[in-house]
Backbone as a printed PyTorch tensor [residue, N CA C, xyz], in Angstrom:
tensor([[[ 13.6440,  62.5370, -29.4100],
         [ 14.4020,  61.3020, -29.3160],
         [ 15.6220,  61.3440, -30.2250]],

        [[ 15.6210,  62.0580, -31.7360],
         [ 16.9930,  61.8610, -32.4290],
         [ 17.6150,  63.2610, -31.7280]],

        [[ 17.1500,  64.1270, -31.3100],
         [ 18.3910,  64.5150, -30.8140],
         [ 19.1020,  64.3640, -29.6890]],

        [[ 18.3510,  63.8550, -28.4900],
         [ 19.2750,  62.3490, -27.2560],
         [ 19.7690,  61.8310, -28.0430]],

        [[ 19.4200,  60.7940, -29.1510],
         [ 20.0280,  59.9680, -30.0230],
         [ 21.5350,  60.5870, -30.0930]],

        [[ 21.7350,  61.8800, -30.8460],
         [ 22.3090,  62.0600, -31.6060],
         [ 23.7380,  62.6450, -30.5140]],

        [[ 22.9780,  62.9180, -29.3090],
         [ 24.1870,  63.1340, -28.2550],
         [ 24.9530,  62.0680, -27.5000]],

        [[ 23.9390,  61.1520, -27.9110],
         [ 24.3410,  59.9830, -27.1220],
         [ 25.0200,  58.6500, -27.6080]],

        [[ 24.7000,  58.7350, -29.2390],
         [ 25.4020,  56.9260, -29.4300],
         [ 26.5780,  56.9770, -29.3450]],

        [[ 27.6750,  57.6870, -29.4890],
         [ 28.9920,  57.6030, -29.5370],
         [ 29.7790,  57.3050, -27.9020]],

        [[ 28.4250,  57.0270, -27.1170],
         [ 29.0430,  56.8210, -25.5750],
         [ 29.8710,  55.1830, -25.5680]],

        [[ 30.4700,  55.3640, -24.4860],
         [ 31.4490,  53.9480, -24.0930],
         [ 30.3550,  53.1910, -23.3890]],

        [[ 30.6250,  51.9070, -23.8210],
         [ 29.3150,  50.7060, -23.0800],
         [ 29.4960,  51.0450, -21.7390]],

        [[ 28.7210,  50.5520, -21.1980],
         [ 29.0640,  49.9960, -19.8530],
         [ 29.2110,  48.8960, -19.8780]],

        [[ 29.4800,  48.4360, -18.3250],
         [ 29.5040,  46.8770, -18.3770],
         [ 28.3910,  45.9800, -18.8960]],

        [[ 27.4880,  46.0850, -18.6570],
         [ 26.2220,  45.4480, -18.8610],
         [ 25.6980,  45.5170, -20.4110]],

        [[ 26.0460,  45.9860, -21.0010],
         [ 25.8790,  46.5190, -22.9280],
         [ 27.4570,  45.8530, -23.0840]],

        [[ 28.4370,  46.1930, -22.9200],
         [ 29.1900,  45.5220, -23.0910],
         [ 29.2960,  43.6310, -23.0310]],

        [[ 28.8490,  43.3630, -21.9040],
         [ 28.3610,  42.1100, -21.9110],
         [ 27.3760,  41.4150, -23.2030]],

        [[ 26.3780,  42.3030, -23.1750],
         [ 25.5090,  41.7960, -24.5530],
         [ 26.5750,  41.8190, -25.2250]],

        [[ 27.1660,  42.8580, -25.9180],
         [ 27.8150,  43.4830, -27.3750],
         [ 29.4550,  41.8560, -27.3600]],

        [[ 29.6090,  41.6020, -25.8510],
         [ 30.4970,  40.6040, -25.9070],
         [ 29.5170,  38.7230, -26.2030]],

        [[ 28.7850,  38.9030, -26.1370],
         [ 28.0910,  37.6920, -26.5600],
         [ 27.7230,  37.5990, -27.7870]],

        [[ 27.4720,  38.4590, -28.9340],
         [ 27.1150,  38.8020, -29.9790],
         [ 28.6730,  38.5910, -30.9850]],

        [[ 29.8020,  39.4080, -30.2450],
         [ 31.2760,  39.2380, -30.7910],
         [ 31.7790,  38.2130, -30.9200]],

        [[ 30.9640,  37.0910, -29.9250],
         [ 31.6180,  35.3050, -29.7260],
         [ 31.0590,  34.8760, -30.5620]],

        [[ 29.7510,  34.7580, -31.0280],
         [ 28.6340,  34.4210, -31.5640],
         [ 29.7800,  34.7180, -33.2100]],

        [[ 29.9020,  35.5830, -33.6370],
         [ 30.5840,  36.3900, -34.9320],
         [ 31.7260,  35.8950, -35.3640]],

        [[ 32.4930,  35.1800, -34.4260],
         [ 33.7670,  34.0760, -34.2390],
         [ 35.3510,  35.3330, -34.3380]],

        [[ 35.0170,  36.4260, -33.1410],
         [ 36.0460,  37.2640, -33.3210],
         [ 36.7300,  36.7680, -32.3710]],

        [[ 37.6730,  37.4400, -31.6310],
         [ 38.6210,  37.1610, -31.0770],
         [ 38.4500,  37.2730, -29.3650]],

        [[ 37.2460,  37.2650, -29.0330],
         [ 36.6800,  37.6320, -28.0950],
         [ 36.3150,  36.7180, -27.3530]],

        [[ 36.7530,  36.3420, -25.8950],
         [ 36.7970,  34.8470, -25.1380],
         [ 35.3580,  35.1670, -24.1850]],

        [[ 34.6560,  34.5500, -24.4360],
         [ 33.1310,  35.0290, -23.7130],
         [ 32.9020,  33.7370, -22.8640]],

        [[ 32.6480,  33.3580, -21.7060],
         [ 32.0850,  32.3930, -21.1880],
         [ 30.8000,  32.4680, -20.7690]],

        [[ 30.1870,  31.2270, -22.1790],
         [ 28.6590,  31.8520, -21.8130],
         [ 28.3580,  31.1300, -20.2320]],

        [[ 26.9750,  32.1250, -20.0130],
         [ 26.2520,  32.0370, -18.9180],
         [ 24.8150,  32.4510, -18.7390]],

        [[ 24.2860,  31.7740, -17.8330],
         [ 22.9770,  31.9540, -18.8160],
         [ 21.8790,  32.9130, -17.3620]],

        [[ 22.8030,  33.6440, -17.1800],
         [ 22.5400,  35.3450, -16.5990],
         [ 21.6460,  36.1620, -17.8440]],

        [[ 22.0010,  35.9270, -18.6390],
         [ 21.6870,  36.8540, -19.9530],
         [ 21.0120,  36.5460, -20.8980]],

        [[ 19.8380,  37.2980, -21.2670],
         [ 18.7960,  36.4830, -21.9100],
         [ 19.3710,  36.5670, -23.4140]],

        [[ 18.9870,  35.8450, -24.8420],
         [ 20.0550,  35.8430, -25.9670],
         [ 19.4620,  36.5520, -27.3600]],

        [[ 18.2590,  37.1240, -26.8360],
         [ 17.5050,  37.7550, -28.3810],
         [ 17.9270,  38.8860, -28.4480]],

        [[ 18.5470,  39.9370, -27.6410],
         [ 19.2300,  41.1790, -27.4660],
         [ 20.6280,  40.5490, -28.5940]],

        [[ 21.5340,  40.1460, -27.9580],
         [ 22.6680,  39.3230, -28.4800],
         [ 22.5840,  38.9750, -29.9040]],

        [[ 21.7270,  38.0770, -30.0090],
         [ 21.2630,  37.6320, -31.6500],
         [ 20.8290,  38.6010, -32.1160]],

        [[ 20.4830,  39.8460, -31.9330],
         [ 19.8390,  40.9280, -32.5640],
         [ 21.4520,  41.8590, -33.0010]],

        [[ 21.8940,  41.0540, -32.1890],
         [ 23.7630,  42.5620, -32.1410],
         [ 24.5830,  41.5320, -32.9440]],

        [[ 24.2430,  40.3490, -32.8650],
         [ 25.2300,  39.1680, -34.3830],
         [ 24.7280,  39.6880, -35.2900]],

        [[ 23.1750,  40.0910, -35.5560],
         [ 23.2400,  40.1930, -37.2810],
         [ 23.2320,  40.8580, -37.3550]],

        [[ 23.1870,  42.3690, -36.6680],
         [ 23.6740,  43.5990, -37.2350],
         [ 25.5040,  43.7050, -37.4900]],

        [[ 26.2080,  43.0080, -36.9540],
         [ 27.2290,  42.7160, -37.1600],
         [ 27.5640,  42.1670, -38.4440]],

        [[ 27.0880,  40.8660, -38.7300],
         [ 27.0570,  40.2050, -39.8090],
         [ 26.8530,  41.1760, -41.0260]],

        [[ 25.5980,  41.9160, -40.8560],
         [ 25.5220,  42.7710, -42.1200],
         [ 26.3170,  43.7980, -42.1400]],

        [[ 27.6810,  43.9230, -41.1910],
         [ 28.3320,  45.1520, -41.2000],
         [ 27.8480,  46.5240, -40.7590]],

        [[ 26.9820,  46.2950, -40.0680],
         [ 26.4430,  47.6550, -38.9790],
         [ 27.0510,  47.5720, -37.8480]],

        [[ 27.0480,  48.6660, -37.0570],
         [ 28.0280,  48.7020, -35.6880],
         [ 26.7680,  49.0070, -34.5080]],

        [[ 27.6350,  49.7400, -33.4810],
         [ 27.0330,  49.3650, -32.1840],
         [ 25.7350,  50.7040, -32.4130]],

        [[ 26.3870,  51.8150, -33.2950],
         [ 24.9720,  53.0070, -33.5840],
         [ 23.9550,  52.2380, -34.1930]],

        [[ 23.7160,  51.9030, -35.3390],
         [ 22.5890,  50.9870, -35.7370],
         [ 21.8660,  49.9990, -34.2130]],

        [[ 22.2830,  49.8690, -33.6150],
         [ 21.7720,  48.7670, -32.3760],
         [ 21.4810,  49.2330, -31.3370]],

        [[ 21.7310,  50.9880, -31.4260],
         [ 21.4360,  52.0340, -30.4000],
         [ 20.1710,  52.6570, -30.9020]],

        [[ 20.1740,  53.1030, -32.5740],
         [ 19.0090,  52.9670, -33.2830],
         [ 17.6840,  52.3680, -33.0170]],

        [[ 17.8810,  51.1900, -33.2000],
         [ 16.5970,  50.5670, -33.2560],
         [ 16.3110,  49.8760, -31.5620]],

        [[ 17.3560,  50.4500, -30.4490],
         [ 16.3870,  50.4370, -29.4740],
         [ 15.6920,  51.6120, -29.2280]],

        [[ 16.0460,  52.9980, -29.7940],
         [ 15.4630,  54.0970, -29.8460],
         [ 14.1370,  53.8640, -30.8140]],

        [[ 14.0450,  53.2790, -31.7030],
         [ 12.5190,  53.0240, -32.4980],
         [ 11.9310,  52.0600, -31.4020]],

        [[ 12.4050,  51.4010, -31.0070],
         [ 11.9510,  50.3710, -30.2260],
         [ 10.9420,  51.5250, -29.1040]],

        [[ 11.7650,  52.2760, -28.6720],
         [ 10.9050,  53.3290, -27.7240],
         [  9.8580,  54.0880, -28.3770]],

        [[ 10.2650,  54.3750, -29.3920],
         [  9.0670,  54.9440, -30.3200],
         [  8.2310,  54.2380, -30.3770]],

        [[  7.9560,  53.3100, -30.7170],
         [  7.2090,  51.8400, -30.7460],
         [  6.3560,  51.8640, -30.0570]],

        [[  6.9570,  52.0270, -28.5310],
         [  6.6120,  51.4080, -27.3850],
         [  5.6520,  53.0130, -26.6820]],

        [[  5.4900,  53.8490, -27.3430],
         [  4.8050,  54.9220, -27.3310],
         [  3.6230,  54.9370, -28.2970]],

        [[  3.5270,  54.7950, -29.3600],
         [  2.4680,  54.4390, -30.2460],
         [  2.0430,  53.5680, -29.7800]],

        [[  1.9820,  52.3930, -29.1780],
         [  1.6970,  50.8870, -28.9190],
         [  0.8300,  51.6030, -27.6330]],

        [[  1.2850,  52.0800, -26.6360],
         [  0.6440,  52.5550, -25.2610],
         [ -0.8360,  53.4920, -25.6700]],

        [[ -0.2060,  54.4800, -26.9120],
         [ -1.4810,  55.0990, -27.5460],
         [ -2.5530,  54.5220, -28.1280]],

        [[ -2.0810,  53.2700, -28.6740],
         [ -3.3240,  52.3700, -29.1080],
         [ -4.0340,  51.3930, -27.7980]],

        [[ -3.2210,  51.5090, -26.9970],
         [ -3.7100,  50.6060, -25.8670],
         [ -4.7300,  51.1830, -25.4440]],

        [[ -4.5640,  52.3440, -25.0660],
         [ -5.3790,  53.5370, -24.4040],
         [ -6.9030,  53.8050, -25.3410]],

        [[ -6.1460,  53.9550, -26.5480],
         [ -7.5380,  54.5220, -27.6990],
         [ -8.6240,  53.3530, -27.9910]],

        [[ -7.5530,  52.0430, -27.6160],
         [ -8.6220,  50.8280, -27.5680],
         [ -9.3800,  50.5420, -26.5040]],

        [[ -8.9770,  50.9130, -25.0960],
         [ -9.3330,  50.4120, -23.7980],
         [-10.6480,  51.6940, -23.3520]],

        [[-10.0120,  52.8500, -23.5440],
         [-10.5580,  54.0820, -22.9090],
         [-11.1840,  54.7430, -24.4870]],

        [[-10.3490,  56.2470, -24.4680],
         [-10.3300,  56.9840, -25.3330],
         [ -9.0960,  57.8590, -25.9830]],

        [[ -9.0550,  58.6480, -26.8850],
         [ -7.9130,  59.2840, -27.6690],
         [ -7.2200,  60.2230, -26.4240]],

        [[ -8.0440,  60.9100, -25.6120],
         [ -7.6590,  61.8100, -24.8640],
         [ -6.7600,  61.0890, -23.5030]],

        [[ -7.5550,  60.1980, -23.1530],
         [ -6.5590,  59.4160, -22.1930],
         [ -5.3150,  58.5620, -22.6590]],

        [[ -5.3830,  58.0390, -23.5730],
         [ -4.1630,  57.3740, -24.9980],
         [ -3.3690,  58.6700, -25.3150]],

        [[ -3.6280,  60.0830, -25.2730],
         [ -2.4580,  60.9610, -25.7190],
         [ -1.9780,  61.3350, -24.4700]],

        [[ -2.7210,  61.1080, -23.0990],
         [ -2.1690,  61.6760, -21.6840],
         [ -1.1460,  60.4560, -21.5170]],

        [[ -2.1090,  59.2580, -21.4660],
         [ -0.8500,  57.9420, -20.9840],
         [  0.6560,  57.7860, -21.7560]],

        [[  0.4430,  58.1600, -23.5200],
         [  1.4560,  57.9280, -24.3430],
         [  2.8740,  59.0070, -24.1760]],

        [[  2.1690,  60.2380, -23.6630],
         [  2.7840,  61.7850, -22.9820],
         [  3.5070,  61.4760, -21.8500]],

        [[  2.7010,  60.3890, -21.0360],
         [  3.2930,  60.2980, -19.6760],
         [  4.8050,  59.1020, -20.0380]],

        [[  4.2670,  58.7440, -20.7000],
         [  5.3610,  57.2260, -21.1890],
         [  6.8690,  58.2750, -21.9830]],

        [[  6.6190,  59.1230, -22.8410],
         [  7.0630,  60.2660, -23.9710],
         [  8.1560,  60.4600, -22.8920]],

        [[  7.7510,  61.4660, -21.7050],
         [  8.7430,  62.2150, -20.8780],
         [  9.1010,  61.5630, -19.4840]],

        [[  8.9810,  60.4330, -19.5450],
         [  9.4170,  59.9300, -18.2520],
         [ 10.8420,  59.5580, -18.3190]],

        [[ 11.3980,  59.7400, -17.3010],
         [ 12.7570,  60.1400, -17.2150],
         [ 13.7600,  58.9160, -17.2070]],

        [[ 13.0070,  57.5840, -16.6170],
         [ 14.2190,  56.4260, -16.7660],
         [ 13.7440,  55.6260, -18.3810]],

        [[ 12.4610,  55.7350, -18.4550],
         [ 12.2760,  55.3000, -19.8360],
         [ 12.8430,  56.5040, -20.7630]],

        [[ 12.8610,  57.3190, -21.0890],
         [ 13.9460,  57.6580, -21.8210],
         [ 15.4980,  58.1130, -21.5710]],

        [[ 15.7730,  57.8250, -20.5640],
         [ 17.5880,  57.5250, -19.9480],
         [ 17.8940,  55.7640, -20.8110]],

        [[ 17.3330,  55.3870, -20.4820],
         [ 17.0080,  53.6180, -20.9390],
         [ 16.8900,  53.3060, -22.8950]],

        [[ 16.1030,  54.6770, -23.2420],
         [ 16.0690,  54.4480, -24.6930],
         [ 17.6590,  54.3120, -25.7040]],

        [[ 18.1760,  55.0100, -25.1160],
         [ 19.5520,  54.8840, -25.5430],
         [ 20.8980,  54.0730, -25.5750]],

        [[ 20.2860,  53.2110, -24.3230],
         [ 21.3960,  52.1880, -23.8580],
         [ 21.1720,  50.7720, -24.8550]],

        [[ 21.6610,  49.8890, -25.3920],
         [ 22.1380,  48.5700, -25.2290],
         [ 21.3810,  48.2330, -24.2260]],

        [[ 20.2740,  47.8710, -23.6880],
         [ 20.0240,  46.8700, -22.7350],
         [ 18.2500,  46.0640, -23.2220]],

        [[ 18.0600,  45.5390, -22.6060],
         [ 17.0000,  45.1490, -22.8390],
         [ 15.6060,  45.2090, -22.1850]],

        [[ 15.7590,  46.9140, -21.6760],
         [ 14.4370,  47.5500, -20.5160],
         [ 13.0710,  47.5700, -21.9940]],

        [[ 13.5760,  48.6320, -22.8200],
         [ 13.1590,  49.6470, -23.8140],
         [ 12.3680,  48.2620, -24.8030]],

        [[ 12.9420,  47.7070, -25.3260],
         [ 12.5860,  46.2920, -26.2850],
         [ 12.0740,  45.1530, -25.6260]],

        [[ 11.9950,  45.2290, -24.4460],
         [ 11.0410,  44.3940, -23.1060],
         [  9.5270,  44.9060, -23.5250]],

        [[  9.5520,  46.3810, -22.9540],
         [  8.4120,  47.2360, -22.6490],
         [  7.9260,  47.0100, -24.1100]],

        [[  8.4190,  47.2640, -25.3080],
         [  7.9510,  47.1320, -26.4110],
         [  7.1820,  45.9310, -26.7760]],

        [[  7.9910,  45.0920, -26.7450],
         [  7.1260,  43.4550, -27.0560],
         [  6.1410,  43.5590, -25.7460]],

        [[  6.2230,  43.6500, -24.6950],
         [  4.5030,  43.5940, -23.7100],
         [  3.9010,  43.8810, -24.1730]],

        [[  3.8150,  45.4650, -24.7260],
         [  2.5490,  46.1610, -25.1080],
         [  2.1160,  45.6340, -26.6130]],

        [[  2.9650,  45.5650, -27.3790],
         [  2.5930,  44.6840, -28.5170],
         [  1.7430,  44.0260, -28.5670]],

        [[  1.8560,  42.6940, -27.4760],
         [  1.3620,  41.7330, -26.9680],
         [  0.0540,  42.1160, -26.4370]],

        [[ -0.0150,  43.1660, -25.5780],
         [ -1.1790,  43.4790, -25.0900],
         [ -2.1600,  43.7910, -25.9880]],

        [[ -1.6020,  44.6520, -26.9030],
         [ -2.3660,  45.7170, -27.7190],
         [ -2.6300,  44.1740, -28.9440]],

        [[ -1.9170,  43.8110, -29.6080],
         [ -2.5310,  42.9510, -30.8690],
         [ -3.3660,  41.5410, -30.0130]],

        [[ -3.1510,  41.8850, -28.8010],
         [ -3.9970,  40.5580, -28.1190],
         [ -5.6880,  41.2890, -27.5730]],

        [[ -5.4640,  41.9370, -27.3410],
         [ -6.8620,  42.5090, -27.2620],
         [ -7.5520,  42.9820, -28.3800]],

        [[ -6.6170,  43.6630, -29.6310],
         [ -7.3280,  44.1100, -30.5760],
         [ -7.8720,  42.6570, -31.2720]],

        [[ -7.3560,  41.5500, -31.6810],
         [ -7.5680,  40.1650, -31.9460],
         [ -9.2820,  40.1150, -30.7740]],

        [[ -8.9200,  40.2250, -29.3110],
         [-10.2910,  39.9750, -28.6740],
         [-11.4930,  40.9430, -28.5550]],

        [[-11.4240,  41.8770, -29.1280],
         [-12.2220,  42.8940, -29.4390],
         [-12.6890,  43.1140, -30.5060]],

        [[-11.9300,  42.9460, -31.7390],
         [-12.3800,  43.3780, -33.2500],
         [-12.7290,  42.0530, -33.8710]],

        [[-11.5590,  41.6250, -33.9640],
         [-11.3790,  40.0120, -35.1880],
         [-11.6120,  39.1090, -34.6510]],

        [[-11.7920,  38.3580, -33.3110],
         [-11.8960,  37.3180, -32.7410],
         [-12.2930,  35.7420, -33.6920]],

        [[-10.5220,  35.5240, -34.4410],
         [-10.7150,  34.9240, -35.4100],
         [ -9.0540,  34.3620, -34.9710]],

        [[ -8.7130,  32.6510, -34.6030],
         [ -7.8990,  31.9960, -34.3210],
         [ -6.6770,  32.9080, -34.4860]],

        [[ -7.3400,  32.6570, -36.2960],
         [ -5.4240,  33.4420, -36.7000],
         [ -5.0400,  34.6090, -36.1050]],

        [[ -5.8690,  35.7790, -35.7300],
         [ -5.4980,  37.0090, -35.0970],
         [ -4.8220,  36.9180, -33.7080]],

        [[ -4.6120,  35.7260, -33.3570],
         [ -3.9170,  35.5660, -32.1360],
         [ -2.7910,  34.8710, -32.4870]],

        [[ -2.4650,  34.6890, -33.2630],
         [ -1.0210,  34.4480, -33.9680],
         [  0.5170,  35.4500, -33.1970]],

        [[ -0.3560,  36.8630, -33.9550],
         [  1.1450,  37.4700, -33.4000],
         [  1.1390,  37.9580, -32.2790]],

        [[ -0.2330,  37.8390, -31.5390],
         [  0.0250,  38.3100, -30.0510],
         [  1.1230,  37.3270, -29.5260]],

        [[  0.9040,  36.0840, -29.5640],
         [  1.6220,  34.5080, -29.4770],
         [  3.2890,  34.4640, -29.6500]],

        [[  3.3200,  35.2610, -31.1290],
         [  4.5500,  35.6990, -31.4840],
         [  5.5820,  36.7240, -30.6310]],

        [[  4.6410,  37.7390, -30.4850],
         [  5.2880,  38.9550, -29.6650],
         [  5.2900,  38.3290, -28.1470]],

        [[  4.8040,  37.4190, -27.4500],
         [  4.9120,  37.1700, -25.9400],
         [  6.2920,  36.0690, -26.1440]],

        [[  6.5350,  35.3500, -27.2900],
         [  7.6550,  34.8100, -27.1620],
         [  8.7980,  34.9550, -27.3740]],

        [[  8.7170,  36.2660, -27.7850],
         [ 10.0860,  37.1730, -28.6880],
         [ 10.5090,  37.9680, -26.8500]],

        [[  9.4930,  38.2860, -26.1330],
         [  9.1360,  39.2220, -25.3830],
         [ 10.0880,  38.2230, -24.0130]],

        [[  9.5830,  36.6160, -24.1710],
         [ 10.2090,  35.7740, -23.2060],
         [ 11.8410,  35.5380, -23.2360]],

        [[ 12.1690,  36.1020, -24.4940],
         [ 13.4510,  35.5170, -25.1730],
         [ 14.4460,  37.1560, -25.1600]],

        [[ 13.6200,  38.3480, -24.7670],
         [ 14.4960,  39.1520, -24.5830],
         [ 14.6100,  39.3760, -23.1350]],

        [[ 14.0520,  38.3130, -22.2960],
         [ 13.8950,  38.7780, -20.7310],
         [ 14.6000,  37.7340, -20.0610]],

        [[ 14.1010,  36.5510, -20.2880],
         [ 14.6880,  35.3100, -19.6380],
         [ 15.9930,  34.9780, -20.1160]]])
């Protein structure tokens, strides 16, 4: 993954990353005439204001959708090691690893990669909560992650 990474952040947006990266620039009060619309869901966006704010650019935000994929590979491995076993959790997490639009997708600005991430989150700390701890509070951040998850989709 860092070395896709490392071939890849310096690419030109497309339209569609551009769009986020232009809602995030309005948001920042630059010079940038955005008419919102509500095509576009806004936790991607708010995620590209405060990396802005703290003076990080568009690599940092290419970054952490690439952890985001990492994430979203460990997360599938625990799904598996919780549901099944280790051996089927390292085949499913392998199959997730080299699949070809999920990692074309890890690199972009969009919001496929950090979708897939918050589901499985969701899945995985919502079952581990109904399997291990079955204790109110342990369903807290499943709760958390399905609404972070609604807010990068809708």
């Amino acid at each position: 993954r860092l070395y896709y990474f490392s071939q890849t952040y310096s690419q030109p947006l497309w339209w569609d990353e551009a769009d986020y990266m232009d809602m995030a620039r309005a948001w920042s009060g630059s010079n940038v005439i955005w008419l919102e619309s509500s095509v576009r869901p806004i936790l991607l966006p708010f995620l590209a204001f405060l990396f802005m704010f703290l003076g990080l650019g568009e690599t940092s935000i290419r970054f952490l959708i690439m952890l985001s994929s990492i994430a979203s590979i460990l997360l599938l491995y625990g799904i598996g090691n919780l549901f099944f076993n280790k051996r089927i959790a390292l085949i499913s997490s392998f199959i997730l690893a080299i699949f070809w639009s999920f990692t074309f997708y890890s690199y972009r600005i969009l919001t496929d990669v950090p979708l897939i991430m918050l589901w499985l989150a969701t899945i995985y700390f919502f079952f581990n909560a109904y399997f291990k701890e079955k204790t109110w509070k342990s369903y807290i951040l499943p709760g958390i992650f399905l609404g972070l998850s609604f807010l990068i989709f809708l």
